[in-house]
Amino acid sequence: MTYCVAVRVDQGLVMLSDTRTNAGMDNIARFRKSFTYSVPGERAITLLCSGNLSITQGVKARLSKAIKDAKVDPDVETILNCDTMHRVAQIVGDNMRAMQARYRESIEMGGSGASASIMVAGQRKGGKPRLYLIYSAGNFIEATEDTPFFQIGEHKYGKPILDRIVSRETTLEDATKAVLVSMDSTLRSNLSVGMPLDLTVIPTDAFDFRVRTRIEADNEEFAMISHGWSTALRRGFEDLPNVLD
């Protein structure tokens, strides 16, 4: 299983993913699910992946090949040279559709699920920060003011804090804390989601990454957030009124 979360606020974009994959109780491994692409000063893009690993790795490989080919042939369209972030989402969706068409039947005949999802977050010069959720069929939706965040994978444990905290006016610092608390809640409640974590932050109009880091299990700042949130919850619970006489 997986948990990935991405938030779009006025001040920018925050993306966080775990690294655990689970193909059975005795087959647990670590794979990166967050991938970044950039032309500093012109655009910065992050992809977060969930679902069938062969499908999402195939999509990533096709995107990377196009970027490599474009160095030889400038007419090759890629996520780093296309006109809009909407077109970036279309390119990722087209590659998702191609991978599904090629492998879905054989994957399902083998008894595995072929479903996959990819979140695309980024900004290009001349455009606004954008956040998209791409489905297995290659179609996608965009985050709006009413829905400023997306989650893929094991999302239910980390959703309440996002519902209560995140809005378009939320600062980038608070949005980052919110996704870390969301992940901490998921880690505590689901063993199929695990450390380390990959965190990416793209400030509005920076066209580059403010943060692009891996958070290991011994990270002191994450431990402080986890402990602080647990303490605040206990304190808040104790302050609630009794309903029994």
Short mmCIF file of C-alpha atoms in Angstrom, two decimals:
data_model
loop_
_atom_site.label_atom_id
_atom_site.label_comp_id
_atom_site.label_asym_id
_atom_site.label_seq_id
_atom_site.Cartn_x
_atom_site.Cartn_y
_atom_site.Cartn_z
CA MET A 1 0.00 0.00 0.00
CA THR A 2 0.98 3.63 -0.34
CA TYR A 3 0.14 7.03 1.03
CA CYS A 4 0.82 10.14 -1.01
CA VAL A 5 -0.63 13.59 -0.34
CA ALA A 6 -0.36 16.84 -2.27
CA VAL A 7 -1.67 20.29 -1.30
CA ARG A 8 -2.15 23.42 -3.40
CA VAL A 9 -2.46 26.72 -1.53
CA ASP A 10 -1.98 30.34 -2.63
CA GLN A 11 1.64 30.27 -1.51
CA GLY A 12 2.55 27.12 -3.42
CA LEU A 13 2.54 23.34 -3.48
CA VAL A 14 3.48 20.71 -0.88
CA MET A 15 3.90 17.02 -1.73
CA LEU A 16 4.70 14.08 0.57
CA SER A 17 4.94 10.33 -0.02
CA ASP A 18 6.04 7.22 1.84
CA THR A 19 8.31 4.56 0.30
CA ARG A 20 6.82 1.21 1.35
CA THR A 21 5.43 -1.32 -1.11
CA ASN A 22 3.62 -4.45 -0.03
CA ALA A 23 3.08 -7.47 -2.24
CA GLY A 24 2.18 -9.79 0.64
CA MET A 25 3.06 -10.22 4.29
CA ASP A 26 6.56 -11.53 3.46
CA ASN A 27 7.30 -9.25 0.50
CA ILE A 28 7.74 -5.71 1.77
CA ALA A 29 10.21 -3.39 0.08
CA ARG A 30 11.10 0.28 -0.34
CA PHE A 31 10.56 2.12 -3.61
CA ARG A 32 10.59 5.85 -4.30
CA LYS A 33 7.14 7.13 -5.24
CA SER A 34 8.04 10.82 -5.64
CA PHE A 35 9.83 12.04 -8.77
CA THR A 36 10.90 15.59 -9.58
CA TYR A 37 11.61 17.37 -12.86
CA SER A 38 12.71 20.94 -13.37
CA VAL A 39 14.10 23.64 -15.59
CA PRO A 40 15.26 26.06 -12.84
CA GLY A 41 13.68 29.46 -13.25
CA GLU A 42 11.18 28.13 -15.81
CA ARG A 43 9.27 25.20 -14.28
CA ALA A 44 9.28 22.67 -11.45
CA ILE A 45 7.17 19.50 -11.42
CA THR A 46 6.62 16.64 -8.97
CA LEU A 47 4.94 13.30 -9.66
CA LEU A 48 3.58 11.13 -6.84
CA CYS A 49 2.69 7.53 -7.73
CA SER A 50 0.40 4.89 -6.25
CA GLY A 51 -0.85 1.51 -7.38
CA ASN A 52 0.72 -1.12 -9.60
CA LEU A 53 4.46 -0.45 -9.50
CA SER A 54 5.21 -1.78 -12.97
CA ILE A 55 2.63 0.56 -14.48
CA THR A 56 3.84 3.68 -12.69
CA GLN A 57 7.51 2.85 -13.32
CA GLY A 58 6.63 2.36 -16.97
CA VAL A 59 4.99 5.77 -17.14
CA LYS A 60 8.03 7.36 -15.53
CA ALA A 61 10.36 5.57 -17.97
CA ARG A 62 8.39 6.84 -20.96
CA LEU A 63 8.47 10.40 -19.63
CA SER A 64 12.23 10.20 -19.03
CA LYS A 65 12.86 8.76 -22.50
CA ALA A 66 10.97 11.64 -24.11
CA ILE A 67 13.05 14.16 -22.15
CA LYS A 68 16.23 12.42 -23.30
CA ASP A 69 15.03 12.28 -26.92
CA ALA A 70 14.16 16.00 -26.85
CA LYS A 71 17.84 16.82 -26.31
CA VAL A 72 18.49 15.43 -29.79
CA ASP A 73 15.19 16.40 -31.42
CA PRO A 74 13.65 19.63 -30.04
CA ASP A 75 10.35 18.76 -31.72
CA VAL A 76 9.75 15.96 -29.22
CA GLU A 77 7.14 17.19 -26.73
CA THR A 78 7.85 16.50 -23.06
CA ILE A 79 6.66 17.60 -19.65
CA LEU A 80 9.63 19.98 -19.56
CA ASN A 81 8.91 21.83 -22.80
CA CYS A 82 5.13 21.73 -23.28
CA ASP A 83 3.07 24.91 -23.11
CA THR A 84 1.00 24.46 -19.93
CA MET A 85 0.69 22.37 -16.77
CA HIS A 86 -2.62 21.14 -18.17
CA ARG A 87 -0.66 19.74 -21.10
CA VAL A 88 1.77 18.13 -18.62
CA ALA A 89 -1.20 16.29 -17.07
CA GLN A 90 -2.36 15.23 -20.53
CA ILE A 91 1.07 13.84 -21.40
CA VAL A 92 1.23 11.86 -18.15
CA GLY A 93 -2.34 10.64 -18.75
CA ASP A 94 -1.50 9.58 -22.31
CA ASN A 95 1.44 7.53 -21.05
CA MET A 96 -0.70 6.00 -18.31
CA ARG A 97 -3.27 5.00 -20.93
CA ALA A 98 -0.56 3.47 -23.13
CA MET A 99 0.85 1.40 -20.26
CA GLN A 100 -2.61 0.19 -19.26
CA ALA A 101 -3.47 -0.77 -22.84
CA ARG A 102 -0.24 -2.74 -23.19
CA TYR A 103 -0.09 -4.57 -19.86
CA ARG A 104 -3.42 -4.45 -18.00
CA GLU A 105 -4.89 -7.66 -19.43
CA SER A 106 -1.77 -9.74 -18.79
CA ILE A 107 -1.31 -8.29 -15.29
CA GLU A 108 -4.89 -9.12 -14.33
CA MET A 109 -4.63 -12.60 -15.88
CA GLY A 110 -1.75 -13.18 -13.48
CA GLY A 111 -3.99 -12.35 -10.55
CA SER A 112 -2.68 -8.87 -9.76
CA GLY A 113 -4.35 -5.49 -9.95
CA ALA A 114 -3.23 -3.06 -12.65
CA SER A 115 -4.86 0.08 -11.28
CA ALA A 116 -2.59 3.05 -10.67
CA SER A 117 -2.83 6.76 -9.89
CA ILE A 118 -0.41 9.63 -10.34
CA MET A 119 -0.58 13.12 -8.87
CA VAL A 120 1.06 15.86 -10.91
CA ALA A 121 1.98 19.10 -9.14
CA GLY A 122 3.96 22.02 -10.46
CA GLN A 123 4.19 25.45 -12.01
CA ARG A 124 5.64 26.82 -15.22
CA LYS A 125 6.62 30.41 -15.92
CA GLY A 126 3.58 32.33 -17.09
CA GLY A 127 1.14 30.00 -15.35
CA LYS A 128 -0.22 29.31 -11.88
CA PRO A 129 0.63 26.42 -9.54
CA ARG A 130 -1.46 23.42 -10.57
CA LEU A 131 -2.31 20.08 -9.02
CA TYR A 132 -3.85 17.16 -10.93
CA LEU A 133 -4.94 13.62 -10.07
CA ILE A 134 -4.57 11.19 -12.97
CA TYR A 135 -6.49 7.93 -12.96
CA SER A 136 -5.72 4.54 -14.53
CA ALA A 137 -7.72 5.37 -17.65
CA GLY A 138 -5.55 8.46 -18.24
CA ASN A 139 -8.30 10.94 -17.42
CA PHE A 140 -7.70 13.46 -14.66
CA ILE A 141 -9.16 16.14 -12.39
CA GLU A 142 -7.63 19.35 -11.06
CA ALA A 143 -7.51 20.63 -7.49
CA THR A 144 -9.73 23.67 -6.93
CA GLU A 145 -10.38 26.19 -4.16
CA ASP A 146 -13.06 23.82 -2.82
CA THR A 147 -10.71 20.82 -3.02
CA PRO A 148 -7.17 22.12 -2.32
CA PHE A 149 -5.59 18.71 -1.70
CA PHE A 150 -5.49 15.22 -3.17
CA GLN A 151 -4.57 11.89 -1.59
CA ILE A 152 -3.80 8.53 -3.17
CA GLY A 153 -3.32 5.19 -1.50
CA GLU A 154 -4.20 4.66 2.16
CA HIS A 155 -5.82 8.05 2.64
CA LYS A 156 -8.50 7.66 5.31
CA TYR A 157 -6.32 8.05 8.42
CA GLY A 158 -4.66 11.25 7.24
CA LYS A 159 -7.72 13.03 5.84
CA PRO A 160 -9.31 14.58 9.00
CA ILE A 161 -6.40 16.93 9.73
CA LEU A 162 -6.35 18.12 6.11
CA ASP A 163 -10.12 18.73 6.12
CA ARG A 164 -9.82 20.86 9.26
CA ILE A 165 -6.66 22.81 8.44
CA VAL A 166 -6.05 23.21 4.71
CA SER A 167 -7.63 25.99 2.65
CA ARG A 168 -6.28 28.19 -0.13
CA GLU A 169 -5.21 30.79 2.47
CA THR A 170 -3.14 28.29 4.48
CA THR A 171 0.52 29.29 4.60
CA LEU A 172 3.13 27.07 2.98
CA GLU A 173 4.61 26.39 6.43
CA ASP A 174 1.26 25.29 7.86
CA ALA A 175 0.46 23.22 4.78
CA THR A 176 3.78 21.42 5.25
CA LYS A 177 3.01 20.72 8.91
CA ALA A 178 -0.46 19.49 7.94
CA VAL A 179 0.82 16.92 5.43
CA LEU A 180 3.44 15.71 7.93
CA VAL A 181 0.76 15.25 10.62
CA SER A 182 -1.43 13.55 8.03
CA MET A 183 1.38 11.13 7.23
CA ASP A 184 2.14 10.55 10.92
CA SER A 185 -1.48 9.60 11.55
CA THR A 186 -1.35 7.14 8.66
CA LEU A 187 1.96 5.62 9.79
CA ARG A 188 0.50 4.99 13.25
CA SER A 189 -2.63 3.28 11.94
CA ASN A 190 -1.46 1.30 8.90
CA LEU A 191 1.61 -0.93 8.80
CA SER A 192 1.57 -1.02 4.99
CA VAL A 193 2.70 2.64 4.93
CA GLY A 194 6.28 3.21 6.07
CA MET A 195 9.35 5.40 6.34
CA PRO A 196 11.35 6.99 4.89
CA LEU A 197 9.32 9.86 3.43
CA ASP A 198 9.96 12.13 0.46
CA LEU A 199 8.94 15.80 0.89
CA THR A 200 8.82 18.38 -1.89
CA VAL A 201 7.81 22.05 -1.64
CA ILE A 202 7.40 24.44 -4.61
CA PRO A 203 6.70 28.08 -3.66
CA THR A 204 4.49 30.10 -5.98
CA ASP A 205 6.45 31.86 -8.75
CA ALA A 206 9.76 30.33 -7.65
CA PHE A 207 9.79 27.86 -10.58
CA ASP A 208 12.11 25.71 -8.49
CA PHE A 209 12.08 23.61 -5.33
CA ARG A 210 12.35 25.17 -1.89
CA VAL A 211 12.48 21.71 -0.31
CA ARG A 212 13.33 18.39 -1.93
CA THR A 213 14.39 16.03 0.83
CA ARG A 214 14.09 12.55 2.28
CA ILE A 215 12.90 12.18 5.87
CA GLU A 216 14.42 9.13 7.53
CA ALA A 217 13.01 7.29 10.55
CA ASP A 218 15.44 9.05 12.91
CA ASN A 219 14.59 12.59 11.70
CA GLU A 220 14.37 14.81 14.79
CA GLU A 221 12.01 17.42 13.31
CA PHE A 222 9.50 14.79 12.22
CA ALA A 223 9.74 13.13 15.65
CA MET A 224 9.00 16.49 17.31
CA ILE A 225 5.94 17.01 15.09
CA SER A 226 4.71 13.48 15.84
CA HIS A 227 5.20 13.88 19.59
CA GLY A 228 3.73 17.39 19.62
CA TRP A 229 0.62 16.28 17.75
CA SER A 230 0.08 13.31 20.10
CA THR A 231 0.44 15.60 23.13
CA ALA A 232 -1.98 18.15 21.68
CA LEU A 233 -4.57 15.46 20.95
CA ARG A 234 -4.35 14.06 24.48
CA ARG A 235 -4.62 17.56 25.96
CA GLY A 236 -7.59 18.37 23.74
CA PHE A 237 -9.31 15.12 24.68
CA GLU A 238 -8.87 15.77 28.37
CA ASP A 239 -10.40 19.25 27.95
CA LEU A 240 -13.61 17.90 26.39
CA PRO A 241 -16.72 18.05 28.64
CA ASN A 242 -18.02 14.84 30.20
CA VAL A 243 -21.37 13.61 28.88
CA LEU A 244 -22.04 11.27 31.80
CA ASP A 245 -23.05 12.52 35.23
#
